[in-house]
Coordinates of C-alpha atoms in Angstrom, one line a residue:
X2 CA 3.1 -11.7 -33.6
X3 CA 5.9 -11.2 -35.4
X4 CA 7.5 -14.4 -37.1
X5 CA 11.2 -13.6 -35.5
X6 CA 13.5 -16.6 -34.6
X7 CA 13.6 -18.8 -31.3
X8 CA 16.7 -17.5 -29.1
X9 CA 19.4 -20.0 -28.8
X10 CA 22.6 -19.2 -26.2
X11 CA 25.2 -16.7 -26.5
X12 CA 28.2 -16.2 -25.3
X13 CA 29.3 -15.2 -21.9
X14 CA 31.9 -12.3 -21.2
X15 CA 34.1 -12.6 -18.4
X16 CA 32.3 -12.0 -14.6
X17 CA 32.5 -8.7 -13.8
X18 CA 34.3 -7.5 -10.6
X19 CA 32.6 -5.6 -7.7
X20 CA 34.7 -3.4 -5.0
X21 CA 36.4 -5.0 -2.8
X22 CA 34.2 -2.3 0.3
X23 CA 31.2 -3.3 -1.1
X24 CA 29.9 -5.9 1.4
X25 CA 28.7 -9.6 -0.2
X26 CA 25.8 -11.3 0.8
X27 CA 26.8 -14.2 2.8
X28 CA 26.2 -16.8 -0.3
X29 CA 29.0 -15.4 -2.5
X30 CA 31.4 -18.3 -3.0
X31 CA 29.0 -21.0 -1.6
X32 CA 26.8 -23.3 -3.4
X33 CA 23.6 -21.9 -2.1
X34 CA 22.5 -19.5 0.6
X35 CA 21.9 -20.6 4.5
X36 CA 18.7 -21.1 4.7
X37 CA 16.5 -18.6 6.3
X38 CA 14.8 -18.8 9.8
X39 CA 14.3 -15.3 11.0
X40 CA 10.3 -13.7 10.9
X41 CA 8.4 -12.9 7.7
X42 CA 7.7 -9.5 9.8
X43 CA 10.4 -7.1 9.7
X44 CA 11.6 -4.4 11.8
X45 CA 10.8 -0.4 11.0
X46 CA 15.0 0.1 10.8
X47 CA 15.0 -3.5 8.8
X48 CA 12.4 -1.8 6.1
X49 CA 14.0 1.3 6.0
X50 CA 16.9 -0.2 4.9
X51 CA 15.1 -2.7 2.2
X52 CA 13.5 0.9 1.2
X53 CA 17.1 2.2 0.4
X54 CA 18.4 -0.9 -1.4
X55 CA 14.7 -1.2 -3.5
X56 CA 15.5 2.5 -4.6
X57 CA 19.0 1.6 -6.0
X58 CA 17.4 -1.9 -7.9
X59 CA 14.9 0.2 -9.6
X60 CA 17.4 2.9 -10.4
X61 CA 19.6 0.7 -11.3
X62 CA 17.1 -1.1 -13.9
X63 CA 16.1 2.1 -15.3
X64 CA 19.1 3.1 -16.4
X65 CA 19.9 -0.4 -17.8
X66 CA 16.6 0.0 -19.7
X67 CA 17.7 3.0 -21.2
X68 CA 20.2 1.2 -23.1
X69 CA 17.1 -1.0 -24.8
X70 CA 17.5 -0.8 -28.6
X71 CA 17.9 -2.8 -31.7
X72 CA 21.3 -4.1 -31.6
X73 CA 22.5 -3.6 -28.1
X74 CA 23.8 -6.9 -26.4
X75 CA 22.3 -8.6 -22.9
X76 CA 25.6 -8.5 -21.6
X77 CA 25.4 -4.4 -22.1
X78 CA 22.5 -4.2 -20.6
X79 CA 24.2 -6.1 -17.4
X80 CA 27.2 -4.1 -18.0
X81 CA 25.4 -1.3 -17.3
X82 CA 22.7 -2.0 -14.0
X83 CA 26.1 -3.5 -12.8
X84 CA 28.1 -1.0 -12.7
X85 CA 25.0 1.3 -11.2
X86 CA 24.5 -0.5 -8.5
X87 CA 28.3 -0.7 -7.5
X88 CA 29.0 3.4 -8.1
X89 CA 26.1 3.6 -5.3
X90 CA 27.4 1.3 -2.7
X91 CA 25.4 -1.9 -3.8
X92 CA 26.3 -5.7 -4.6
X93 CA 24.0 -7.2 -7.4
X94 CA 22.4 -10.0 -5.3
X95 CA 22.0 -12.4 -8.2
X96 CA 25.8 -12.3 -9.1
X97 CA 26.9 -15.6 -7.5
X98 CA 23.7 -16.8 -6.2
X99 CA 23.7 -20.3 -6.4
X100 CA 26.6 -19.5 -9.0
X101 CA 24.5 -17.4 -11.3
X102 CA 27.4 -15.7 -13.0
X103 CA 25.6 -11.9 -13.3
X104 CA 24.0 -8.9 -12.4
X105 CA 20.7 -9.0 -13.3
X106 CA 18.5 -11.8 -15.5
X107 CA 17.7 -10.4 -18.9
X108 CA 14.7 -12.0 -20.6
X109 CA 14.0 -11.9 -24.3
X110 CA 10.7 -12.9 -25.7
X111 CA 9.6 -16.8 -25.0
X112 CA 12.0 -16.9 -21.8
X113 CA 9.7 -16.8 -18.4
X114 CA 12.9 -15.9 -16.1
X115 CA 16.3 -16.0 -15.5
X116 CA 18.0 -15.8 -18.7
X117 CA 21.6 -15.3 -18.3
X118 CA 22.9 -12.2 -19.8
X119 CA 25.2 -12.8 -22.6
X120 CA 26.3 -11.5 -26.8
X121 CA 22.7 -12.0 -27.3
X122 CA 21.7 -9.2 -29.7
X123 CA 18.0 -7.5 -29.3
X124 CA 16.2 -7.5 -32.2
X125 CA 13.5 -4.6 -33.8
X126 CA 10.1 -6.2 -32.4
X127 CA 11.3 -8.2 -29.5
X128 CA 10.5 -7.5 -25.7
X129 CA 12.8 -7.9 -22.5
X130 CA 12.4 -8.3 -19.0
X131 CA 15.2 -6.6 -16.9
X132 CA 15.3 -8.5 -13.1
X133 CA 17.4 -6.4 -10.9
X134 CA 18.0 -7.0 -7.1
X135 CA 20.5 -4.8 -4.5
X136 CA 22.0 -5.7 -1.6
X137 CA 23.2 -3.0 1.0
X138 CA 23.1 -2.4 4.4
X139 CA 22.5 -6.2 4.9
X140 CA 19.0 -6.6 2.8
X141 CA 17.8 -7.0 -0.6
X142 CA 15.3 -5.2 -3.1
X143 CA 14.4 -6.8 -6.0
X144 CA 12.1 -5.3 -8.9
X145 CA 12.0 -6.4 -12.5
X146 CA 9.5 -4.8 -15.8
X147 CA 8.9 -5.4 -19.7
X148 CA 10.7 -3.5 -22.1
X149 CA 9.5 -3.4 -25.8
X150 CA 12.6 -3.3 -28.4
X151 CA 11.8 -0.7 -31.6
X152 CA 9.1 -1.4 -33.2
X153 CA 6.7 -4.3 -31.4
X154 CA 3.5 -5.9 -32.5
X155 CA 0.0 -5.2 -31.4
X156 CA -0.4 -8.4 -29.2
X157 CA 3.2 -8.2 -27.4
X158 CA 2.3 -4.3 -26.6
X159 CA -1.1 -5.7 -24.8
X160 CA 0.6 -8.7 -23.2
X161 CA 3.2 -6.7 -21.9
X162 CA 0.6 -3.9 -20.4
X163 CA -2.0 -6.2 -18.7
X164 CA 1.1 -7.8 -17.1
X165 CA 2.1 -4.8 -15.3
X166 CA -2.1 -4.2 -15.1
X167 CA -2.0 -7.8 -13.4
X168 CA 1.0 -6.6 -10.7
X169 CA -0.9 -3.4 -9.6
X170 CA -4.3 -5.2 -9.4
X171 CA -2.9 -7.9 -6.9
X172 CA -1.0 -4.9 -4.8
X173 CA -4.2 -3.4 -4.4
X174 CA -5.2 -6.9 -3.6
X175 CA -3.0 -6.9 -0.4
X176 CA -4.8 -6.8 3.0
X177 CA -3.6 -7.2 6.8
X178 CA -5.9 -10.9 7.4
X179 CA -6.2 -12.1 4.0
X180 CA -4.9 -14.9 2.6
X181 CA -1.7 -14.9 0.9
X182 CA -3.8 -16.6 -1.9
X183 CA -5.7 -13.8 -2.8
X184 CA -3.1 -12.3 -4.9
X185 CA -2.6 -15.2 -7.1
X186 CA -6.6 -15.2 -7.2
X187 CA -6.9 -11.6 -8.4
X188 CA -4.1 -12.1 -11.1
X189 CA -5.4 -15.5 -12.3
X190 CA -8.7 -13.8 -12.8
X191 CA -7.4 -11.3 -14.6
X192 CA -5.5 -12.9 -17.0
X193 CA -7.6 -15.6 -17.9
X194 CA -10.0 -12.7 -19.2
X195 CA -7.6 -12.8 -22.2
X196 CA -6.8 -15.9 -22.7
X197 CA -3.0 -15.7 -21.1
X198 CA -1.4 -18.8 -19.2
X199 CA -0.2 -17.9 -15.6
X200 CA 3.2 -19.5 -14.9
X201 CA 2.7 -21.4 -11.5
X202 CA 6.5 -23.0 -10.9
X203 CA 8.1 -19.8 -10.4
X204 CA 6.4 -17.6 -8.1
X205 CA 7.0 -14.3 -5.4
X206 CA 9.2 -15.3 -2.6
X207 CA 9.5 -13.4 1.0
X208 CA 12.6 -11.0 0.9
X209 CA 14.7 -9.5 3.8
X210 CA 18.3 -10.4 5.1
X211 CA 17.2 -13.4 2.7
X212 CA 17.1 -12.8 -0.9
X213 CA 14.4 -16.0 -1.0
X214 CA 13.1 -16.5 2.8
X215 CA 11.5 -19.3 1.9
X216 CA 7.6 -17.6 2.0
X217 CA 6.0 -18.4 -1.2
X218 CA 3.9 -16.6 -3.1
X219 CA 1.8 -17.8 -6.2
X220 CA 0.8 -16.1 -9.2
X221 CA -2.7 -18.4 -9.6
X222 CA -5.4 -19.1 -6.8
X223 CA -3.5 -21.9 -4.6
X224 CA -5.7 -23.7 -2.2
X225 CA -2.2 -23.8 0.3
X226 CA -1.2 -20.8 -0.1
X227 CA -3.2 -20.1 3.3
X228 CA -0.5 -17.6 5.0
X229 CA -2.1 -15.1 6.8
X230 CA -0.6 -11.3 5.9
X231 CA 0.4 -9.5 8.6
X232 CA 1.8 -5.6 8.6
X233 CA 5.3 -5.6 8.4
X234 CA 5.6 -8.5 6.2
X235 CA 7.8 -8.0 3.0
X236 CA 7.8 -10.1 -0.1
X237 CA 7.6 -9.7 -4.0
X238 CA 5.1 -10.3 -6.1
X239 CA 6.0 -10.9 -9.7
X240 CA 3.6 -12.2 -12.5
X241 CA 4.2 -14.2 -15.2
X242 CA 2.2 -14.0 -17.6
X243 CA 2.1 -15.7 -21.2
X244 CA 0.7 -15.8 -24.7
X245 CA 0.0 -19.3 -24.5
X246 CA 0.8 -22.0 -22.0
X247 CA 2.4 -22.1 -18.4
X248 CA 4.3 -25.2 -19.3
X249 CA 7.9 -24.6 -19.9
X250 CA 11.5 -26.3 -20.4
X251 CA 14.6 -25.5 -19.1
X252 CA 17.8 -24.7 -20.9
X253 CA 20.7 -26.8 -20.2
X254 CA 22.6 -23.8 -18.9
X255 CA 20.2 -24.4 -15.6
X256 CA 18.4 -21.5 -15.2
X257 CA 17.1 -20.4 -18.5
X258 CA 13.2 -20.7 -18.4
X259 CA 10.9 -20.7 -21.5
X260 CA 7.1 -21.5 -22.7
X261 CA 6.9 -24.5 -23.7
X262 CA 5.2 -23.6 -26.8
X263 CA 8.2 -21.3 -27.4
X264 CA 5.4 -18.2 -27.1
X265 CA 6.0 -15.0 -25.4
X266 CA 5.6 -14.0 -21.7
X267 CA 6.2 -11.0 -20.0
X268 CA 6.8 -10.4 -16.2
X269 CA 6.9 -7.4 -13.7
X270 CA 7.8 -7.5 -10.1
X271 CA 7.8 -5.0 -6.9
X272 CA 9.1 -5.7 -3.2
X273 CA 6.7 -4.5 -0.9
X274 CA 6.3 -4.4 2.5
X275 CA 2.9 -4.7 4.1
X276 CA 1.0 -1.5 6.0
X277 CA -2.1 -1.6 8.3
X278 CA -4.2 -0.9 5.2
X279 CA -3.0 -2.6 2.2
X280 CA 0.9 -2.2 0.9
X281 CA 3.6 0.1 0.4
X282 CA 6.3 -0.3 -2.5
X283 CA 9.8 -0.8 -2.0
X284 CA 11.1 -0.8 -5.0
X285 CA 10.4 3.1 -6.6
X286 CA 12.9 4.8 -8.4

């Protein structure tokens, strides 16, 4: 891997501004959301409309992700999905969630999740994670993916790919009747066939109304994650994977996440809502 430098904090521009028509989710301006006590099971019209704001999230991070080169900021990168998601009607759910202060979380090399865009600079070898999440018509859709920046080294290209492998091998996993711990299982097994650490603190989460409904969904073979999954059920599931261990420390900025061992990770995520047969994806361009 290459030998680059450990990421330290940049600077924060100014939070950007969304339309005053665009509606907020109700946890805008409060220290954390209500929490959520509605059904894991949505409605048809209810997934319809997560189907509309999943489109826009994905959209919205692939035209961030086109910006992805050598010196082109995190807060660019924002800048951009940002103002996507506002031309088409949307409000970036995590911009004021429990007073995260932007639109998506950008993740550069050893950070796990929810690194804050800022004036950090991407670098010729490194990788990003984009996390992007809409909110219109009253739900959420939330995706997120691996970029590699220029030129990227043999072991980051592998980690990155059976990361995404990992994601489409546990949506396959999804069945009406299983456990909700069979997709942790299938990804755990997979990734241990190479060595990786699977991050276990910061897992999928049940999405709807709620951005976080409070259904939890590991990445590694829980013995209580004993849900049963029923059709009509949405939720994400998001592996993290890493090139070392799962153990990690937190920035003081709160939300920062990275390997302990200050080795790289990589993460992809869908929102899917679950069929009579297996799982259909939200979150497609």
């Amino acid at each position: 891997m290459s030998g680059q430098s450990l990421l330290v904090p940049g600077e924060l521009s100014p939070n950007r501004s969304v339309p005053g028509n665009i509606r907020r989710p109700e946890y805008v301006g409060k220290p954390a959301p209500t929490p959520y006590s509605g059904p894991e099971v949505q409605t048809p019209e209810t997934i319809e409309l997560m189907r509309t704001a999943g489109r826009i999230a994905a959209r919205a991070m692939e035209e961030a992700a086109k910006h992805i080169a050598p010196g082109v900021t995190t807060d660019e990168l924002d800048r951009v999905a940002h103002e996507y998601m506002c031309d088409h009607g949307a409000y970036p759910s995590t911009l004021g969630y429990r007073g995260f202060p932007k639109s998506l979380c950008s993740s550069v090399n050893e950070v796990i999740c929810h690194g804050i865009p800022d004036s950090t600079v991407l670098n010729d070898g490194d990788i990003i994670n984009l996390d992007v999440t809409a909110y219109i018509g009253g739900v959420h859709g939330d995706n997120n993916a691996t970029y590699l920046v220029g030129d990227v080294d043999e072991e980051s290209k592998l980690l990155v790919e059976r990361t995404r492998e990992s994601l489409n091998r546990a949506i396959k996993a999804v069945r009406p009747g299983r456990q909700i711990n069979i997709i942790g299982r299938v990804i755990e097994s997979y990734a241990k066939r190479f060595g990786y650490g699977v991050v276990r603190d910061f897992t999928g989460h049940g999405i709807n109304t709620s951005f976080h409904s409070g259904l939890i969904v590991p990445h590694y073979d829980s013995p209580h994650a004993t849900t049963v999954i029923q059709p009509g059920m949405t939720f994400t599931i998001e592996p993290m994977l890493t090139l070392g261990t799962h153990e990690y420390d937190m920035w003081e900025d709160g939300w920062t996440v990275v390997t302990k061992d200050r080795k790289r990770t990589a993460q992809f995520e869908h929102t899917l809502v679950v069929t009579d047969t297996g799982a259909d994806i939200l979150t497609l361009p």
